[in-house]
CSV table of C-alpha atoms in Angstrom, one decimal:
chain,number,residue,atom,x,y,z
A,5,UNK,CA,41.5,33.4,-7.8
A,6,UNK,CA,39.9,30.0,-7.2
A,7,UNK,CA,41.6,26.8,-7.3
A,8,UNK,CA,40.1,23.5,-8.5
A,9,UNK,CA,38.9,21.3,-5.5
A,10,UNK,CA,41.2,18.4,-5.9
A,11,UNK,CA,44.2,20.7,-5.7
A,12,UNK,CA,43.3,21.8,-2.0
A,13,UNK,CA,43.7,19.4,0.7
A,14,UNK,CA,42.5,20.4,4.2
A,15,UNK,CA,42.6,18.6,7.5
A,16,UNK,CA,39.4,17.0,8.6
A,17,UNK,CA,37.9,19.2,11.6
A,18,UNK,CA,38.0,17.5,14.8
A,19,UNK,CA,34.6,16.7,16.3
A,20,UNK,CA,33.5,17.6,19.8
A,21,UNK,CA,35.0,15.0,22.2
A,22,UNK,CA,32.2,15.4,24.7
A,23,UNK,CA,29.5,14.1,22.5
A,24,UNK,CA,29.0,10.4,23.1
A,25,UNK,CA,26.8,7.7,21.5
A,26,UNK,CA,24.9,5.2,23.5
A,27,UNK,CA,22.8,2.3,22.1
A,28,UNK,CA,19.8,1.1,24.2
A,29,UNK,CA,17.2,-1.6,23.5
A,30,UNK,CA,13.7,-0.9,24.6
A,31,UNK,CA,11.3,-3.8,25.4
A,32,UNK,CA,7.4,-3.4,24.8
A,33,UNK,CA,5.9,-1.7,27.6
A,34,UNK,CA,2.7,-4.0,27.4
A,35,UNK,CA,4.8,-7.3,27.5
A,36,UNK,CA,3.8,-7.9,31.0
A,37,UNK,CA,2.0,-11.2,30.7
A,38,UNK,CA,3.4,-12.4,27.5
A,39,UNK,CA,6.4,-11.3,25.2
A,40,UNK,CA,4.6,-12.9,22.1
A,41,UNK,CA,2.3,-10.7,19.7
A,42,UNK,CA,0.2,-11.6,16.6
A,43,UNK,CA,-3.0,-10.9,14.9
A,44,UNK,CA,-5.1,-12.8,17.5
A,45,UNK,CA,-4.3,-12.2,21.2
A,46,UNK,CA,-2.0,-9.7,22.0
A,47,UNK,CA,-2.1,-7.6,18.7
A,48,UNK,CA,-0.8,-4.2,20.0
A,49,UNK,CA,2.8,-3.2,20.8
A,50,UNK,CA,3.6,-0.2,22.8
A,51,UNK,CA,7.0,1.4,23.4
A,52,UNK,CA,7.5,4.3,26.0
A,53,UNK,CA,10.6,6.1,24.9
A,54,UNK,CA,12.0,7.7,28.0
A,55,UNK,CA,13.2,11.4,28.3
A,56,UNK,CA,17.0,10.4,28.6
A,57,UNK,CA,18.9,13.2,30.3
A,58,UNK,CA,21.0,15.3,27.8
A,59,UNK,CA,20.4,13.1,25.0
A,60,UNK,CA,19.2,13.6,21.4
A,61,UNK,CA,17.7,10.3,19.6
A,62,UNK,CA,19.5,9.7,16.2
A,63,UNK,CA,16.4,8.2,14.2
A,64,UNK,CA,18.7,7.3,11.1
A,65,UNK,CA,20.5,4.9,13.5
A,66,UNK,CA,17.5,3.5,15.2
A,67,UNK,CA,15.2,0.6,14.1
A,68,UNK,CA,12.7,-1.9,15.2
A,69,UNK,CA,13.3,-5.7,15.0
A,70,UNK,CA,11.6,-8.9,15.9
A,71,UNK,CA,11.7,-12.6,15.4
A,72,UNK,CA,8.7,-13.6,13.1
A,73,UNK,CA,7.1,-17.0,12.9
A,74,UNK,CA,4.8,-18.3,10.2
A,75,UNK,CA,2.7,-21.3,11.0
A,76,UNK,CA,0.8,-23.7,8.8
A,77,UNK,CA,-3.1,-23.6,9.3
A,78,UNK,CA,-3.1,-27.2,10.1
A,79,UNK,CA,-1.0,-30.4,10.4
A,80,UNK,CA,-2.3,-31.4,7.0
A,81,UNK,CA,-0.7,-28.4,5.4
A,82,UNK,CA,2.8,-29.5,6.9
A,83,UNK,CA,5.4,-29.3,3.9
A,84,UNK,CA,3.8,-26.3,2.5
A,85,UNK,CA,5.7,-23.1,1.8
A,86,UNK,CA,4.5,-20.5,4.3
A,87,UNK,CA,6.0,-17.1,4.9
A,88,UNK,CA,5.4,-13.6,5.4
A,89,UNK,CA,4.2,-11.3,2.5
A,90,UNK,CA,7.1,-9.4,0.9
A,91,UNK,CA,8.1,-6.7,3.2
A,92,UNK,CA,6.4,-8.4,6.3
A,93,UNK,CA,3.4,-6.2,6.5
A,94,UNK,CA,2.6,-6.9,10.0
A,95,UNK,CA,1.6,-3.4,11.0
A,96,UNK,CA,-1.8,-2.0,10.3
A,97,UNK,CA,-1.8,1.2,12.2
A,98,UNK,CA,0.9,3.4,13.8
A,99,UNK,CA,0.2,6.0,16.6
A,100,UNK,CA,2.7,8.3,18.0
A,101,UNK,CA,1.9,10.5,21.2
A,102,UNK,CA,4.1,13.0,23.3
A,103,UNK,CA,4.7,12.3,26.8
A,104,UNK,CA,1.9,14.6,27.8
A,105,UNK,CA,-0.5,12.6,25.7
A,106,UNK,CA,-1.0,14.9,22.6
A,107,UNK,CA,-1.6,13.0,19.3
A,108,UNK,CA,1.3,13.4,17.0
A,109,UNK,CA,0.8,10.8,14.4
A,110,UNK,CA,-2.0,8.5,13.6
A,111,UNK,CA,-1.2,6.4,10.2
A,112,UNK,CA,-4.0,3.9,9.5
A,113,UNK,CA,-3.8,1.5,6.5
A,114,UNK,CA,0.0,1.5,7.3
A,115,UNK,CA,0.8,-1.6,5.3
A,116,UNK,CA,-0.5,0.5,2.1
A,117,UNK,CA,1.5,3.4,2.4
A,118,UNK,CA,4.5,1.5,3.6
A,119,UNK,CA,4.2,-0.7,0.4
A,120,UNK,CA,3.8,2.5,-1.8
A,121,UNK,CA,6.9,4.1,-0.5
A,122,UNK,CA,9.0,1.1,-0.5
A,123,UNK,CA,8.0,0.6,-4.4
A,124,UNK,CA,9.9,3.7,-5.0
A,125,UNK,CA,13.2,2.3,-3.2
A,126,UNK,CA,16.0,1.5,-5.6
A,127,UNK,CA,16.1,-2.0,-7.1
A,128,UNK,CA,19.4,-2.6,-6.0
A,129,UNK,CA,18.7,-1.5,-2.3
A,130,UNK,CA,15.7,-3.9,-2.2
A,131,UNK,CA,17.8,-6.7,-3.6
A,132,UNK,CA,20.9,-6.1,-1.1
A,133,UNK,CA,18.3,-5.8,2.0
A,134,UNK,CA,15.8,-8.8,1.0
A,135,UNK,CA,16.9,-11.0,3.7
A,136,UNK,CA,17.0,-8.3,6.4
A,137,UNK,CA,13.7,-6.8,5.6
A,138,UNK,CA,12.0,-9.8,4.3
A,139,UNK,CA,11.4,-8.3,0.8
A,140,UNK,CA,12.3,-10.6,-2.0
A,141,UNK,CA,10.7,-8.9,-4.9
A,142,UNK,CA,13.9,-7.7,-6.4
A,143,UNK,CA,15.2,-11.4,-6.7
A,144,UNK,CA,14.4,-12.9,-10.1
A,145,UNK,CA,13.2,-16.2,-9.2
A,146,UNK,CA,11.2,-15.4,-6.1
A,147,UNK,CA,9.4,-18.6,-6.0
A,148,UNK,CA,12.6,-20.7,-5.9
A,149,UNK,CA,14.1,-18.6,-3.2
A,150,UNK,CA,11.2,-18.7,-0.9
A,151,UNK,CA,10.8,-22.5,-1.5
A,152,UNK,CA,14.6,-22.7,-0.4
A,153,UNK,CA,14.1,-20.7,2.7
A,154,UNK,CA,10.7,-21.3,3.9
A,155,UNK,CA,9.6,-24.8,3.1
A,156,UNK,CA,7.8,-26.0,6.2
A,157,UNK,CA,8.8,-29.7,6.3
A,158,UNK,CA,11.1,-30.6,9.2
A,159,UNK,CA,14.8,-30.3,8.1
A,160,UNK,CA,13.9,-28.5,4.8
A,161,UNK,CA,14.5,-24.7,4.5
A,162,UNK,CA,16.9,-22.4,6.2
A,163,UNK,CA,14.3,-21.0,8.5
A,164,UNK,CA,12.3,-24.2,9.4
A,165,UNK,CA,12.0,-25.1,13.1
A,166,UNK,CA,11.2,-28.6,14.5
A,167,UNK,CA,7.7,-29.2,14.4
A,168,UNK,CA,5.4,-28.8,17.4
A,169,UNK,CA,3.4,-31.7,18.8
A,170,UNK,CA,0.7,-31.5,16.2
A,171,UNK,CA,3.3,-31.8,13.4
A,172,UNK,CA,2.9,-28.1,12.1
A,173,UNK,CA,6.2,-26.4,11.6
A,174,UNK,CA,7.1,-22.7,12.3
A,175,UNK,CA,9.0,-20.6,10.1
A,176,UNK,CA,11.1,-18.2,12.1
A,177,UNK,CA,13.6,-15.3,11.3
A,178,UNK,CA,14.7,-12.2,12.7
A,179,UNK,CA,13.6,-9.1,10.8
A,180,UNK,CA,14.4,-5.4,10.8
A,181,UNK,CA,11.2,-3.1,10.3
A,182,UNK,CA,11.9,0.3,9.0
A,183,UNK,CA,9.2,2.7,10.3
A,184,UNK,CA,7.2,5.0,8.2
A,185,UNK,CA,6.9,7.9,10.4
A,186,UNK,CA,7.6,11.6,10.1
A,187,UNK,CA,9.0,11.7,13.3
A,188,UNK,CA,11.0,8.4,13.7
A,189,UNK,CA,11.1,7.5,9.9
A,190,UNK,CA,13.5,8.2,7.1
A,191,UNK,CA,12.2,11.6,6.3
A,192,UNK,CA,13.3,12.9,9.8
A,193,UNK,CA,16.6,14.4,9.2
A,194,UNK,CA,16.8,16.2,12.9
A,195,UNK,CA,17.8,14.4,16.0
A,196,UNK,CA,14.8,14.5,18.8
A,197,UNK,CA,15.8,16.1,22.0
A,198,UNK,CA,14.6,13.4,24.4
A,199,UNK,CA,16.2,15.2,27.3
A,200,UNK,CA,13.9,18.4,27.0
A,201,UNK,CA,10.8,16.3,26.9
A,202,UNK,CA,10.4,15.4,30.6
A,203,UNK,CA,6.7,15.9,30.6
A,204,UNK,CA,4.4,14.6,33.3
A,205,UNK,CA,4.0,11.2,31.6
A,206,UNK,CA,7.7,10.4,32.7
A,207,UNK,CA,8.7,9.7,28.8
A,208,UNK,CA,9.2,11.7,25.7
A,209,UNK,CA,7.1,9.6,23.1
A,210,UNK,CA,4.7,6.8,23.1
A,211,UNK,CA,4.7,4.5,20.0
A,212,UNK,CA,1.9,2.1,19.4
A,213,UNK,CA,1.9,-0.5,16.8
A,214,UNK,CA,-1.4,-2.1,15.9
A,215,UNK,CA,-0.9,-5.6,14.0
A,216,UNK,CA,-2.4,-6.8,10.9
A,217,UNK,CA,-4.7,-9.6,10.4
A,218,UNK,CA,-3.0,-13.1,9.4
A,219,UNK,CA,-4.6,-12.7,5.8
A,220,UNK,CA,-3.0,-9.3,5.2
A,221,UNK,CA,0.5,-10.3,6.8
A,222,UNK,CA,1.3,-14.0,5.5
A,223,UNK,CA,0.5,-16.3,3.0
A,224,UNK,CA,0.6,-20.0,1.9
A,225,UNK,CA,2.7,-19.8,-1.5
A,226,UNK,CA,1.9,-23.6,-2.0
A,227,UNK,CA,-1.7,-23.5,-1.5
A,228,UNK,CA,-3.3,-20.2,-1.4
A,229,UNK,CA,-6.5,-21.6,-0.1
A,230,UNK,CA,-4.7,-22.4,3.3
A,231,UNK,CA,-4.5,-19.4,5.5
A,232,UNK,CA,-1.2,-19.7,7.8
A,233,UNK,CA,-1.0,-17.5,11.1
A,234,UNK,CA,2.0,-15.5,12.3
A,235,UNK,CA,3.7,-14.7,15.7
A,236,UNK,CA,6.2,-12.2,16.7
A,237,UNK,CA,8.4,-12.5,19.8
A,238,UNK,CA,11.8,-10.7,20.8
A,239,UNK,CA,10.3,-7.4,19.8
A,240,UNK,CA,12.9,-4.6,20.4
A,241,UNK,CA,13.1,-1.0,19.5
A,242,UNK,CA,16.9,-0.3,19.4
A,243,UNK,CA,17.5,3.6,19.9
A,244,UNK,CA,20.8,5.4,19.0
A,245,UNK,CA,21.3,8.1,21.5
A,246,UNK,CA,23.8,11.3,21.1
A,247,UNK,CA,24.6,12.3,24.6
A,248,UNK,CA,25.4,16.2,24.9
A,249,UNK,CA,27.4,17.9,27.6
A,250,UNK,CA,25.2,18.9,30.6
A,251,UNK,CA,26.3,22.6,30.1
A,252,UNK,CA,24.9,22.5,26.6
A,253,UNK,CA,21.7,21.1,27.5
A,254,UNK,CA,21.4,23.6,30.5
A,255,UNK,CA,21.4,26.5,28.1
A,256,UNK,CA,18.9,24.9,26.1
A,257,UNK,CA,16.7,24.4,29.2
A,258,UNK,CA,17.5,28.1,30.2
A,259,UNK,CA,15.9,29.2,26.9
A,260,UNK,CA,12.8,27.2,27.4
A,261,UNK,CA,12.4,28.6,31.0
A,262,UNK,CA,12.2,32.0,29.4
A,263,UNK,CA,9.1,31.0,27.5
A,264,UNK,CA,11.1,30.4,24.3
A,265,UNK,CA,10.1,27.3,22.2
A,266,UNK,CA,12.0,24.5,20.4
A,267,UNK,CA,10.7,23.9,17.2
A,268,UNK,CA,10.9,20.5,15.5
A,269,UNK,CA,9.6,20.3,11.9
A,270,UNK,CA,8.2,16.8,10.5
A,271,UNK,CA,6.1,15.5,7.8
A,272,UNK,CA,2.9,14.0,8.9
A,273,UNK,CA,0.8,11.3,6.8
A,274,UNK,CA,-2.9,11.7,7.0
A,275,UNK,CA,-5.1,8.7,5.6
A,276,UNK,CA,-8.3,9.0,3.5
A,277,UNK,CA,-10.5,6.2,2.2
A,278,UNK,CA,-13.2,6.4,-0.5
A,279,UNK,CA,-15.3,3.6,-2.1
A,280,UNK,CA,-15.9,3.4,-5.7
A,281,UNK,CA,-18.9,1.7,-7.1
A,282,UNK,CA,-18.9,-0.9,-9.9
A,283,UNK,CA,-20.2,-0.1,-13.2
A,284,UNK,CA,-19.0,3.7,-13.3
A,285,UNK,CA,-15.8,4.9,-15.0
A,286,UNK,CA,-15.5,8.7,-13.9
A,287,UNK,CA,-15.0,9.6,-10.4
A,288,UNK,CA,-14.7,13.0,-8.5
A,289,UNK,CA,-13.4,12.5,-5.0
A,290,UNK,CA,-13.3,15.3,-2.3
A,291,UNK,CA,-10.2,15.0,0.2
A,292,UNK,CA,-10.8,17.2,3.1
A,293,UNK,CA,-7.5,18.0,4.5
A,294,UNK,CA,-6.6,21.4,6.2
A,295,UNK,CA,-3.0,22.1,6.7
A,296,UNK,CA,-0.6,25.1,5.9
A,297,UNK,CA,1.7,23.2,3.7
A,298,UNK,CA,0.5,20.0,1.8
A,299,UNK,CA,3.4,18.6,-0.1
A,300,UNK,CA,2.0,15.5,-1.9
A,301,UNK,CA,-1.1,13.4,-2.7
A,302,UNK,CA,-0.5,9.8,-3.2
A,303,UNK,CA,-3.3,7.4,-3.8
A,304,UNK,CA,-3.7,3.7,-4.9
A,305,UNK,CA,-6.7,1.6,-6.0
A,306,UNK,CA,-7.6,-2.0,-5.1
A,307,UNK,CA,-10.7,-4.0,-5.1
A,308,UNK,CA,-12.8,-3.4,-2.0
A,309,UNK,CA,-12.1,-6.1,0.8
A,310,UNK,CA,-8.9,-7.1,-0.8
A,311,UNK,CA,-5.9,-8.1,1.4
A,312,UNK,CA,-3.4,-8.1,-1.3
A,313,UNK,CA,-0.8,-5.4,-1.6
A,314,UNK,CA,-1.4,-5.1,-5.5
A,315,UNK,CA,-2.7,-1.9,-6.9
A,316,UNK,CA,-5.1,-1.4,-9.8
A,317,UNK,CA,-4.7,1.0,-12.6
A,318,UNK,CA,-1.8,0.0,-14.9
A,319,UNK,CA,-2.2,-1.3,-18.5
A,320,UNK,CA,-1.8,-4.8,-17.3
A,321,UNK,CA,-4.3,-4.6,-14.3
A,322,UNK,CA,-7.8,-5.4,-14.3
A,323,UNK,CA,-8.8,-1.9,-14.0
A,324,UNK,CA,-7.1,0.7,-16.1
A,325,UNK,CA,-6.9,4.4,-15.4
A,326,UNK,CA,-7.2,6.6,-18.3
A,327,UNK,CA,-6.9,10.2,-16.9
A,328,UNK,CA,-6.3,12.0,-13.6
A,329,UNK,CA,-6.0,15.6,-12.3
A,330,UNK,CA,-6.2,17.3,-8.9
A,331,UNK,CA,-7.7,20.7,-8.2
A,332,UNK,CA,-8.0,23.1,-5.1
A,333,UNK,CA,-10.3,25.9,-5.7
A,334,UNK,CA,-9.5,27.3,-9.2
A,335,UNK,CA,-6.1,25.8,-9.4
A,336,UNK,CA,-5.3,22.6,-11.1
A,337,UNK,CA,-2.4,20.2,-10.6
A,338,UNK,CA,-1.2,19.6,-13.2
A,339,UNK,CA,-2.8,22.4,-15.5
A,340,UNK,CA,-3.3,19.9,-18.1
A,341,UNK,CA,-4.6,16.7,-17.2
A,342,UNK,CA,-2.4,13.3,-17.4
A,343,UNK,CA,-4.1,11.3,-20.0
A,344,UNK,CA,-3.4,8.0,-21.6
A,345,UNK,CA,-4.4,7.7,-25.2
A,346,UNK,CA,-5.0,3.7,-25.0
A,347,UNK,CA,-4.7,0.8,-22.9
A,348,UNK,CA,-1.5,-0.6,-24.0
A,349,UNK,CA,0.7,1.2,-21.3
A,350,UNK,CA,0.8,4.0,-18.6
A,351,UNK,CA,4.4,5.3,-19.2
A,352,UNK,CA,3.4,8.9,-19.0
A,353,UNK,CA,1.8,8.5,-15.5
A,354,UNK,CA,4.8,6.6,-14.4
A,355,UNK,CA,6.9,9.5,-15.3
A,356,UNK,CA,4.6,12.0,-13.8
A,357,UNK,CA,4.7,10.0,-10.4
A,358,UNK,CA,8.5,10.1,-10.4
A,359,UNK,CA,8.7,13.7,-11.1
A,360,UNK,CA,6.2,14.2,-8.2
A,361,UNK,CA,8.6,12.1,-5.9
A,362,UNK,CA,11.6,14.1,-7.4
A,363,UNK,CA,13.0,10.8,-8.7
A,364,UNK,CA,13.6,11.4,-12.5
A,365,UNK,CA,16.8,10.3,-13.5
A,366,UNK,CA,17.5,9.2,-9.7
A,367,UNK,CA,18.3,5.5,-9.8
A,368,UNK,CA,16.2,2.6,-10.7
A,369,UNK,CA,13.1,2.2,-8.4
A,370,UNK,CA,11.7,-1.1,-7.9
A,371,UNK,CA,8.3,-0.3,-9.5
A,372,UNK,CA,9.9,0.4,-12.9
A,373,UNK,CA,11.5,-2.9,-13.0
A,374,UNK,CA,10.1,-6.3,-14.2
A,375,UNK,CA,9.1,-9.1,-11.9
A,376,UNK,CA,9.9,-12.8,-12.4
A,377,UNK,CA,7.2,-13.3,-15.0
A,378,UNK,CA,8.5,-10.2,-17.0
A,379,UNK,CA,5.5,-8.0,-16.3
A,380,UNK,CA,6.5,-4.3,-15.7
A,381,UNK,CA,5.6,-3.9,-12.0
A,382,UNK,CA,4.0,-0.3,-12.5
A,383,UNK,CA,1.7,-1.8,-15.1
A,384,UNK,CA,0.8,-4.9,-13.1
A,385,UNK,CA,0.8,-4.4,-9.3
A,386,UNK,CA,2.5,-1.1,-8.2
A,387,UNK,CA,0.4,1.7,-10.1
A,388,UNK,CA,-0.2,4.8,-8.1
A,389,UNK,CA,-1.7,8.3,-8.6
A,390,UNK,CA,0.8,10.8,-7.3
A,391,UNK,CA,0.8,14.7,-7.5
A,392,UNK,CA,3.3,17.2,-5.8
A,393,UNK,CA,2.2,20.5,-4.7
A,394,UNK,CA,5.5,22.0,-4.1
A,395,UNK,CA,7.0,24.4,-6.4
A,396,UNK,CA,10.6,23.2,-5.9
A,397,UNK,CA,12.6,20.3,-4.1
A,398,UNK,CA,13.8,23.0,-1.7
A,399,UNK,CA,13.4,22.3,2.0
A,400,UNK,CA,11.1,25.3,2.3
A,401,UNK,CA,7.1,25.7,2.8
A,402,UNK,CA,6.2,26.1,-0.7
A,403,UNK,CA,3.5,23.5,-1.1
A,404,UNK,CA,-0.4,23.9,-1.1
A,405,UNK,CA,-2.0,25.9,1.8
A,406,UNK,CA,-5.4,24.1,2.2
A,407,UNK,CA,-6.3,26.1,5.1
A,408,UNK,CA,-6.6,29.2,2.8
A,409,UNK,CA,-10.4,28.6,2.0
A,410,UNK,CA,-11.5,25.4,3.6
A,411,UNK,CA,-12.3,24.0,0.3
A,412,UNK,CA,-11.5,20.3,-0.2
A,413,UNK,CA,-8.6,19.0,-2.4
A,414,UNK,CA,-10.5,17.3,-5.4
A,415,UNK,CA,-9.1,14.3,-7.3
A,416,UNK,CA,-10.7,13.6,-10.7
A,417,UNK,CA,-9.8,10.4,-12.7
A,418,UNK,CA,-11.4,8.1,-15.2
A,419,UNK,CA,-10.9,4.7,-16.2
A,420,UNK,CA,-10.7,3.3,-19.9
A,421,UNK,CA,-13.9,1.2,-19.1
A,422,UNK,CA,-16.7,1.1,-16.5
A,423,UNK,CA,-15.2,-0.7,-13.3
A,424,UNK,CA,-16.1,-4.4,-13.3
A,425,UNK,CA,-15.8,-4.7,-9.6
A,426,UNK,CA,-16.1,-2.2,-6.6
A,427,UNK,CA,-12.9,-0.6,-5.7
A,428,UNK,CA,-11.4,1.4,-2.8
A,429,UNK,CA,-9.3,4.4,-3.2
A,430,UNK,CA,-6.7,4.8,-0.3
A,431,UNK,CA,-5.4,8.5,-0.4
A,432,UNK,CA,-2.3,9.7,1.7
A,433,UNK,CA,-1.8,13.4,2.1
A,434,UNK,CA,1.7,14.3,3.2
A,435,UNK,CA,1.9,17.6,5.0
A,436,UNK,CA,4.5,19.8,6.8
A,437,UNK,CA,3.8,19.7,10.7
A,438,UNK,CA,5.7,21.5,13.4
A,439,UNK,CA,6.2,20.0,16.8
A,440,UNK,CA,6.7,22.7,19.6
A,441,UNK,CA,8.4,22.0,22.8
A,442,UNK,CA,7.8,24.2,25.6
A,443,UNK,CA,8.6,25.1,29.2
A,444,UNK,CA,8.5,22.1,31.4
A,445,UNK,CA,8.6,19.6,28.6
A,446,UNK,CA,5.1,20.3,27.2
A,447,UNK,CA,4.4,19.2,23.7
A,448,UNK,CA,2.1,20.7,21.3
A,449,UNK,CA,1.5,20.9,17.4
A,450,UNK,CA,1.6,24.3,15.7
A,451,UNK,CA,-0.5,24.6,12.6
């Protein structure tokens, strides 16, 4: 006979006392001559994560932080409102290597996939974290808030600094930067066994961040014709380590010495870029991606050469998508193309995208809300083409095996009218990958 759960009261199991948490802060390994980074000069930040003995890395408690400064273009612009674009998109590329040099991740156009994924964050989450991560889009009156926070006149604005000799003020603020990474990002549910990765390089992982141009990272809100610059200092990678008793680690090492392998699954993001000519309205894109388990296709459209993180395709955008469907071999995803009957809204594509992200009836994502001008973000700036290949949301390999025939994944879509200007399609494939840790701390990928 089963009793209701609320009638049963059990004591909380006691945790293992031998487990200890330690917080460490890493400085950039390439910050030898200078500790300042930006679009010009030192535009690469590198961290070497040591193979800490008997320790696991808790990615859910680890984060990147820095002090960001935005500078007016000239002394004549002193008094303008200059700030980072929402989300502080300073990273253009992320590269992760193992201690033995094997390439594990290489995400290009990082700021685009970062914006795409954060568009699916809950509105309340974005509102609460606005000041910490520098994304104020959930605030109703964004312009007024940024004017209050970042006005560059001396003594005005909470984040203004005394002007330099040329009279140009810096805006400075500390930001936390969530990492979009299969190994270190929010999709990683497992702790990383750093102590088992004592490879010849002397460290477990190497993380490289390549910085964006000034035009992509920051803006002059008062006068868009004036391009401010930015600078980062006090850059840190804060790691939360879970230290395990030495005898437990010894047992794990013993397994490795017997030629057994430590398996760590993660999700890898692969970037593909395609160019669309003006004057056409029907496109067939072949995406060559070979993986045993492709989970999802995520794509956005924007004008060629654009530095804005605003995506075309919605009913209130310049270029409006009418239909899309993907195909692999003779299989179509979805079997019936998603099609808009007119140009008034793209609600059906929004529902399809939320379903592909397993987010139907799961909160209120930012892209499904209205901006300060009462435009639906999905229709105006946050449109995306998203197709899930998984048969269920279970944590099993039930996606698309694109290794089976070597054929490309095909994305077909049409616009309501011929393109008025050339566009670029940025497609991101999310696939399952397996990191294999072997004898002596060697690291390899298992296809």
